[in-house]
Amino acid sequence: MKTSIIIASIALLPSLTHANEIPAIDTASNTMNVAALQNLSQQTQNYDRAYANYRLAITANILGQSETAINALTSAQATLENLDQADAENLALLASVYGMQIALDNSQSAHLGPKIGQMLAQAQLLDPTNPRVVLVQAISAFNTPISFGGSMKKAMELSSKAIALYEVPCDEICWGHAEAYTWRGLAKQSTGDSQGAIADWQAAIEVQADYGWANFLLKQNQIAAN
């Protein structure tokens, strides 16, 4: 269950200087357009290229194209590791790439898990009011075992913090608001609060009507209820 949730997530963070293609990448991701994502990953550079490859990895994995997913993650990792490591957005995206690599191959958790924690801590120090950094922390709390510091309670608290930070006016990198509601809904669902989960997924769609994941979760819930 958690692996599928990790794979379905989108938590990856665009650079303030390379954000022109982020909306196009998100659109291709929401429509699961592998060809468009492949083209975008080849036509872009730096952060945009890594972000396109990350979205390509998620989409390809959902469609059962494991080799494409693994190659896209490898490319995203290589790109990000050569970017500024003192940039909170780069660190958060790289942490997310590592998280997906663990989801695809749990044997990497011992090696990559500590790196994720370190990167998110550094990103928070660099930009403590960045809602996307807090969102990635929430996702990490959701997917981390309690014995290693994760919990649904912490995931909900961090998601709520991210949602509040998204209320601040944004001019450039503004994505993630719908995702924050979606992850909080998943945490609520995991604690047995089904109605709270549905409310958050509906809120996600109010923020972004074409947000595919929240729409899928609502449909899935309706099917289960019938």
mmCIF file of C-alpha atoms in Angstrom:
data_model
loop_
_atom_site.group_PDB
_atom_site.id
_atom_site.type_symbol
_atom_site.label_atom_id
_atom_site.label_comp_id
_atom_site.label_asym_id
_atom_site.label_seq_id
_atom_site.Cartn_x
_atom_site.Cartn_y
_atom_site.Cartn_z
ATOM 1 C CA MET A 1 0.000 0.000 0.000
ATOM 2 C CA LYS A 2 2.691 2.478 1.019
ATOM 3 C CA THR A 3 4.823 1.668 -1.996
ATOM 4 C CA SER A 4 1.934 2.450 -4.332
ATOM 5 C CA ILE A 5 1.301 5.688 -2.446
ATOM 6 C CA ILE A 6 4.936 6.692 -2.734
ATOM 7 C CA ILE A 7 4.904 5.947 -6.434
ATOM 8 C CA ALA A 8 1.725 7.932 -6.944
ATOM 9 C CA SER A 9 3.053 10.965 -5.218
ATOM 10 C CA ILE A 10 4.390 13.972 -6.782
ATOM 11 C CA ALA A 11 6.288 15.893 -4.470
ATOM 12 C CA LEU A 12 9.172 17.360 -6.506
ATOM 13 C CA LEU A 13 10.342 20.850 -6.407
ATOM 14 C CA PRO A 14 11.125 23.220 -9.283
ATOM 15 C CA SER A 15 14.005 25.677 -9.371
ATOM 16 C CA LEU A 16 13.247 29.362 -9.174
ATOM 17 C CA THR A 17 15.464 29.954 -12.217
ATOM 18 C CA HIS A 18 14.218 27.092 -14.412
ATOM 19 C CA ALA A 19 10.460 27.000 -13.946
ATOM 20 C CA ASN A 20 9.121 27.756 -17.429
ATOM 21 C CA GLU A 21 8.268 24.152 -18.274
ATOM 22 C CA ILE A 22 6.900 23.082 -14.881
ATOM 23 C CA PRO A 23 3.220 23.632 -15.854
ATOM 24 C CA ALA A 24 3.696 21.631 -19.059
ATOM 25 C CA ILE A 25 5.373 18.827 -17.115
ATOM 26 C CA ASP A 26 2.534 18.776 -14.591
ATOM 27 C CA THR A 27 -0.063 18.653 -17.370
ATOM 28 C CA ALA A 28 1.702 15.731 -19.035
ATOM 29 C CA SER A 29 1.966 13.974 -15.699
ATOM 30 C CA ASN A 30 -1.725 14.441 -14.873
ATOM 31 C CA THR A 31 -2.684 12.917 -18.227
ATOM 32 C CA MET A 32 -0.042 10.146 -17.892
ATOM 33 C CA ASN A 33 1.475 11.158 -21.223
ATOM 34 C CA VAL A 34 4.772 9.270 -21.292
ATOM 35 C CA ALA A 35 5.755 10.530 -24.739
ATOM 36 C CA ALA A 36 5.263 14.165 -23.725
ATOM 37 C CA LEU A 37 7.252 13.650 -20.531
ATOM 38 C CA GLN A 38 10.068 12.002 -22.472
ATOM 39 C CA ASN A 39 10.166 14.938 -24.884
ATOM 40 C CA LEU A 40 10.174 17.439 -22.036
ATOM 41 C CA SER A 41 12.984 15.591 -20.262
ATOM 42 C CA GLN A 42 15.071 15.843 -23.434
ATOM 43 C CA GLN A 43 14.218 19.426 -24.327
ATOM 44 C CA THR A 44 14.785 20.984 -20.889
ATOM 45 C CA GLN A 45 17.843 21.538 -18.723
ATOM 46 C CA ASN A 46 18.872 21.587 -15.085
ATOM 47 C CA TYR A 47 15.978 21.527 -12.602
ATOM 48 C CA ASP A 48 13.262 21.280 -15.253
ATOM 49 C CA ARG A 49 15.008 18.267 -16.763
ATOM 50 C CA ALA A 50 15.244 16.538 -13.390
ATOM 51 C CA TYR A 51 11.622 17.334 -12.608
ATOM 52 C CA ALA A 52 10.465 16.006 -15.990
ATOM 53 C CA ASN A 53 12.419 12.803 -15.431
ATOM 54 C CA TYR A 54 10.962 12.427 -11.944
ATOM 55 C CA ARG A 55 7.412 12.768 -13.286
ATOM 56 C CA LEU A 56 8.295 10.394 -16.114
ATOM 57 C CA ALA A 57 9.498 7.840 -13.559
ATOM 58 C CA ILE A 58 6.252 8.045 -11.613
ATOM 59 C CA THR A 59 4.082 7.716 -14.723
ATOM 60 C CA ALA A 60 6.151 4.938 -16.254
ATOM 61 C CA ASN A 61 6.092 2.953 -13.025
ATOM 62 C CA ILE A 62 2.305 3.215 -12.760
ATOM 63 C CA LEU A 63 2.063 1.925 -16.337
ATOM 64 C CA GLY A 64 4.382 -0.982 -15.568
ATOM 65 C CA GLN A 65 7.343 0.381 -17.548
ATOM 66 C CA SER A 66 9.902 -0.320 -14.847
ATOM 67 C CA GLU A 67 13.027 0.096 -16.967
ATOM 68 C CA THR A 68 11.888 3.526 -18.136
ATOM 69 C CA ALA A 69 11.133 4.515 -14.538
ATOM 70 C CA ILE A 70 14.530 3.413 -13.250
ATOM 71 C CA ASN A 71 16.406 5.148 -16.061
ATOM 72 C CA ALA A 72 14.447 8.366 -15.540
ATOM 73 C CA LEU A 73 15.247 8.373 -11.820
ATOM 74 C CA THR A 74 18.922 7.781 -12.519
ATOM 75 C CA SER A 75 18.917 10.735 -14.890
ATOM 76 C CA ALA A 76 17.090 12.956 -12.391
ATOM 77 C CA GLN A 77 19.534 12.036 -9.656
ATOM 78 C CA ALA A 78 22.570 12.757 -11.834
ATOM 79 C CA THR A 79 21.177 16.143 -12.863
ATOM 80 C CA LEU A 80 20.300 17.227 -9.343
ATOM 81 C CA GLU A 81 23.555 16.111 -7.797
ATOM 82 C CA ASN A 82 25.319 18.486 -10.189
ATOM 83 C CA LEU A 83 23.130 21.462 -9.245
ATOM 84 C CA ASP A 84 23.543 23.883 -6.341
ATOM 85 C CA GLN A 85 23.362 21.893 -3.108
ATOM 86 C CA ALA A 86 22.723 25.089 -1.164
ATOM 87 C CA ASP A 87 19.340 25.539 -2.844
ATOM 88 C CA ALA A 88 16.321 24.310 -0.888
ATOM 89 C CA GLU A 89 14.328 23.437 -4.005
ATOM 90 C CA ASN A 90 17.123 21.284 -5.434
ATOM 91 C CA LEU A 91 17.600 19.491 -2.123
ATOM 92 C CA ALA A 92 13.901 18.764 -1.695
ATOM 93 C CA LEU A 93 13.588 17.369 -5.219
ATOM 94 C CA LEU A 94 16.659 15.199 -4.775
ATOM 95 C CA ALA A 95 15.269 13.894 -1.487
ATOM 96 C CA SER A 96 12.077 12.999 -3.343
ATOM 97 C CA VAL A 97 14.028 11.200 -6.064
ATOM 98 C CA TYR A 98 15.836 9.193 -3.398
ATOM 99 C CA GLY A 99 12.490 8.404 -1.794
ATOM 100 C CA MET A 100 11.140 6.952 -5.022
ATOM 101 C CA GLN A 101 14.312 4.956 -5.544
ATOM 102 C CA ILE A 102 13.742 3.392 -2.134
ATOM 103 C CA ALA A 103 10.128 2.685 -3.063
ATOM 104 C CA LEU A 104 11.298 0.795 -6.150
ATOM 105 C CA ASP A 105 14.151 -0.956 -4.367
ATOM 106 C CA ASN A 106 13.865 -1.139 -0.593
ATOM 107 C CA SER A 107 17.432 -2.418 -0.301
ATOM 108 C CA GLN A 108 18.553 1.178 -0.863
ATOM 109 C CA SER A 109 16.803 2.440 2.269
ATOM 110 C CA ALA A 110 19.805 2.010 4.571
ATOM 111 C CA HIS A 111 21.974 4.058 2.224
ATOM 112 C CA LEU A 112 19.533 6.673 0.977
ATOM 113 C CA GLY A 113 17.227 7.012 3.995
ATOM 114 C CA PRO A 114 19.694 9.020 6.127
ATOM 115 C CA LYS A 115 20.498 11.243 3.142
ATOM 116 C CA ILE A 116 16.833 12.147 2.768
ATOM 117 C CA GLY A 117 16.629 13.275 6.393
ATOM 118 C CA GLN A 118 19.799 15.341 6.086
ATOM 119 C CA MET A 119 18.680 17.016 2.871
ATOM 120 C CA LEU A 120 15.271 17.958 4.233
ATOM 121 C CA ALA A 121 16.825 19.365 7.408
ATOM 122 C CA GLN A 122 19.193 21.485 5.338
ATOM 123 C CA ALA A 123 16.407 22.595 3.009
ATOM 124 C CA GLN A 124 14.330 23.736 5.976
ATOM 125 C CA LEU A 125 17.243 25.778 7.309
ATOM 126 C CA LEU A 126 17.732 27.372 3.909
ATOM 127 C CA ASP A 127 14.058 28.204 3.344
ATOM 128 C CA PRO A 128 11.864 27.475 6.399
ATOM 129 C CA THR A 129 8.716 29.081 4.935
ATOM 130 C CA ASN A 130 8.830 27.274 1.607
ATOM 131 C CA PRO A 131 5.585 25.255 1.465
ATOM 132 C CA ARG A 132 7.053 22.684 -0.905
ATOM 133 C CA VAL A 133 9.878 21.873 1.486
ATOM 134 C CA VAL A 134 7.360 21.320 4.266
ATOM 135 C CA LEU A 135 5.227 19.207 1.930
ATOM 136 C CA VAL A 136 8.164 16.882 1.221
ATOM 137 C CA GLN A 137 8.754 16.632 4.974
ATOM 138 C CA ALA A 138 5.122 15.584 5.370
ATOM 139 C CA ILE A 139 5.491 12.918 2.693
ATOM 140 C CA SER A 140 8.637 11.668 4.373
ATOM 141 C CA ALA A 141 6.861 11.474 7.743
ATOM 142 C CA PHE A 142 4.043 9.504 6.122
ATOM 143 C CA ASN A 143 6.384 6.949 4.561
ATOM 144 C CA THR A 144 8.901 6.643 7.405
ATOM 145 C CA PRO A 145 8.295 3.893 9.996
ATOM 146 C CA ILE A 146 7.441 5.062 13.505
ATOM 147 C CA SER A 147 10.649 3.486 14.781
ATOM 148 C CA PHE A 148 12.591 5.903 12.560
ATOM 149 C CA GLY A 149 10.598 9.022 13.445
ATOM 150 C CA GLY A 150 7.645 8.922 11.083
ATOM 151 C CA SER A 151 3.941 8.945 11.993
ATOM 152 C CA MET A 152 0.538 9.794 10.588
ATOM 153 C CA LYS A 153 0.146 12.491 13.237
ATOM 154 C CA LYS A 154 3.359 14.160 12.128
ATOM 155 C CA ALA A 155 2.365 13.819 8.469
ATOM 156 C CA MET A 156 -0.957 15.559 9.160
ATOM 157 C CA GLU A 157 0.688 18.344 11.155
ATOM 158 C CA LEU A 158 3.269 19.016 8.449
ATOM 159 C CA SER A 159 0.656 18.853 5.678
ATOM 160 C CA SER A 160 -1.460 21.389 7.553
ATOM 161 C CA LYS A 161 1.584 23.629 7.942
ATOM 162 C CA ALA A 162 2.281 23.384 4.221
ATOM 163 C CA ILE A 163 -1.345 24.211 3.389
ATOM 164 C CA ALA A 164 -1.128 27.327 5.547
ATOM 165 C CA LEU A 165 2.107 28.386 3.848
ATOM 166 C CA TYR A 166 0.468 28.036 0.445
ATOM 167 C CA GLU A 167 -1.901 30.849 1.417
ATOM 168 C CA VAL A 168 0.987 33.301 1.017
ATOM 169 C CA PRO A 169 0.798 34.948 -2.435
ATOM 170 C CA CYS A 170 3.065 33.263 -4.954
ATOM 171 C CA ASP A 171 4.490 34.618 -8.216
ATOM 172 C CA GLU A 172 6.692 31.839 -9.587
ATOM 173 C CA ILE A 173 6.856 28.346 -8.119
ATOM 174 C CA CYS A 174 3.387 27.775 -6.783
ATOM 175 C CA TRP A 175 2.570 24.103 -7.295
ATOM 176 C CA GLY A 176 1.937 21.628 -4.492
ATOM 177 C CA HIS A 177 -1.109 23.085 -2.774
ATOM 178 C CA ALA A 178 -3.403 20.310 -4.020
ATOM 179 C CA GLU A 179 -0.796 17.706 -3.107
ATOM 180 C CA ALA A 180 -0.650 18.917 0.472
ATOM 181 C CA TYR A 181 -4.388 18.345 0.853
ATOM 182 C CA THR A 182 -4.069 14.938 -0.793
ATOM 183 C CA TRP A 183 -1.324 13.726 1.526
ATOM 184 C CA ARG A 184 -3.177 15.005 4.573
ATOM 185 C CA GLY A 185 -6.212 13.079 3.361
ATOM 186 C CA LEU A 186 -4.134 9.927 3.022
ATOM 187 C CA ALA A 187 -2.830 10.343 6.561
ATOM 188 C CA LYS A 188 -6.390 10.815 7.821
ATOM 189 C CA GLN A 189 -7.495 7.729 5.923
ATOM 190 C CA SER A 190 -4.679 5.736 7.551
ATOM 191 C CA THR A 191 -5.971 6.727 10.990
ATOM 192 C CA GLY A 192 -9.563 5.728 10.150
ATOM 193 C CA ASP A 193 -10.900 9.210 9.403
ATOM 194 C CA SER A 194 -12.514 8.436 6.049
ATOM 195 C CA GLN A 195 -14.742 11.516 5.998
ATOM 196 C CA GLY A 196 -11.808 13.779 6.765
ATOM 197 C CA ALA A 197 -9.850 12.154 3.949
ATOM 198 C CA ILE A 198 -12.664 12.706 1.454
ATOM 199 C CA ALA A 199 -12.979 16.339 2.508
ATOM 200 C CA ASP A 200 -9.263 16.911 1.916
ATOM 201 C CA TRP A 201 -9.329 15.245 -1.504
ATOM 202 C CA GLN A 202 -12.289 17.393 -2.476
ATOM 203 C CA ALA A 203 -10.369 20.450 -1.276
ATOM 204 C CA ALA A 204 -7.463 19.376 -3.472
ATOM 205 C CA ILE A 205 -9.726 19.394 -6.526
ATOM 206 C CA GLU A 206 -11.065 22.812 -5.570
ATOM 207 C CA VAL A 207 -7.486 24.052 -5.644
ATOM 208 C CA GLN A 208 -6.629 22.252 -8.898
ATOM 209 C CA ALA A 209 -9.569 20.796 -10.811
ATOM 210 C CA ASP A 210 -7.450 18.576 -13.088
ATOM 211 C CA TYR A 211 -5.344 17.115 -10.276
ATOM 212 C CA GLY A 212 -5.461 13.469 -11.274
ATOM 213 C CA TRP A 213 -4.425 11.818 -8.034
ATOM 214 C CA ALA A 214 -7.144 13.370 -5.850
ATOM 215 C CA ASN A 215 -9.740 12.606 -8.511
ATOM 216 C CA PHE A 216 -8.556 8.993 -8.605
ATOM 217 C CA LEU A 217 -8.711 8.655 -4.819
ATOM 218 C CA LEU A 218 -12.250 10.027 -4.723
ATOM 219 C CA LYS A 219 -13.394 7.650 -7.462
ATOM 220 C CA GLN A 220 -11.683 4.751 -5.707
ATOM 221 C CA ASN A 221 -13.463 5.653 -2.483
ATOM 222 C CA GLN A 222 -16.824 5.808 -4.274
ATOM 223 C CA ILE A 223 -16.252 2.356 -5.784
ATOM 224 C CA ALA A 224 -15.322 0.924 -2.392
ATOM 225 C CA ALA A 225 -18.447 2.459 -0.817
ATOM 226 C CA ASN A 226 -20.782 0.843 -3.376
#
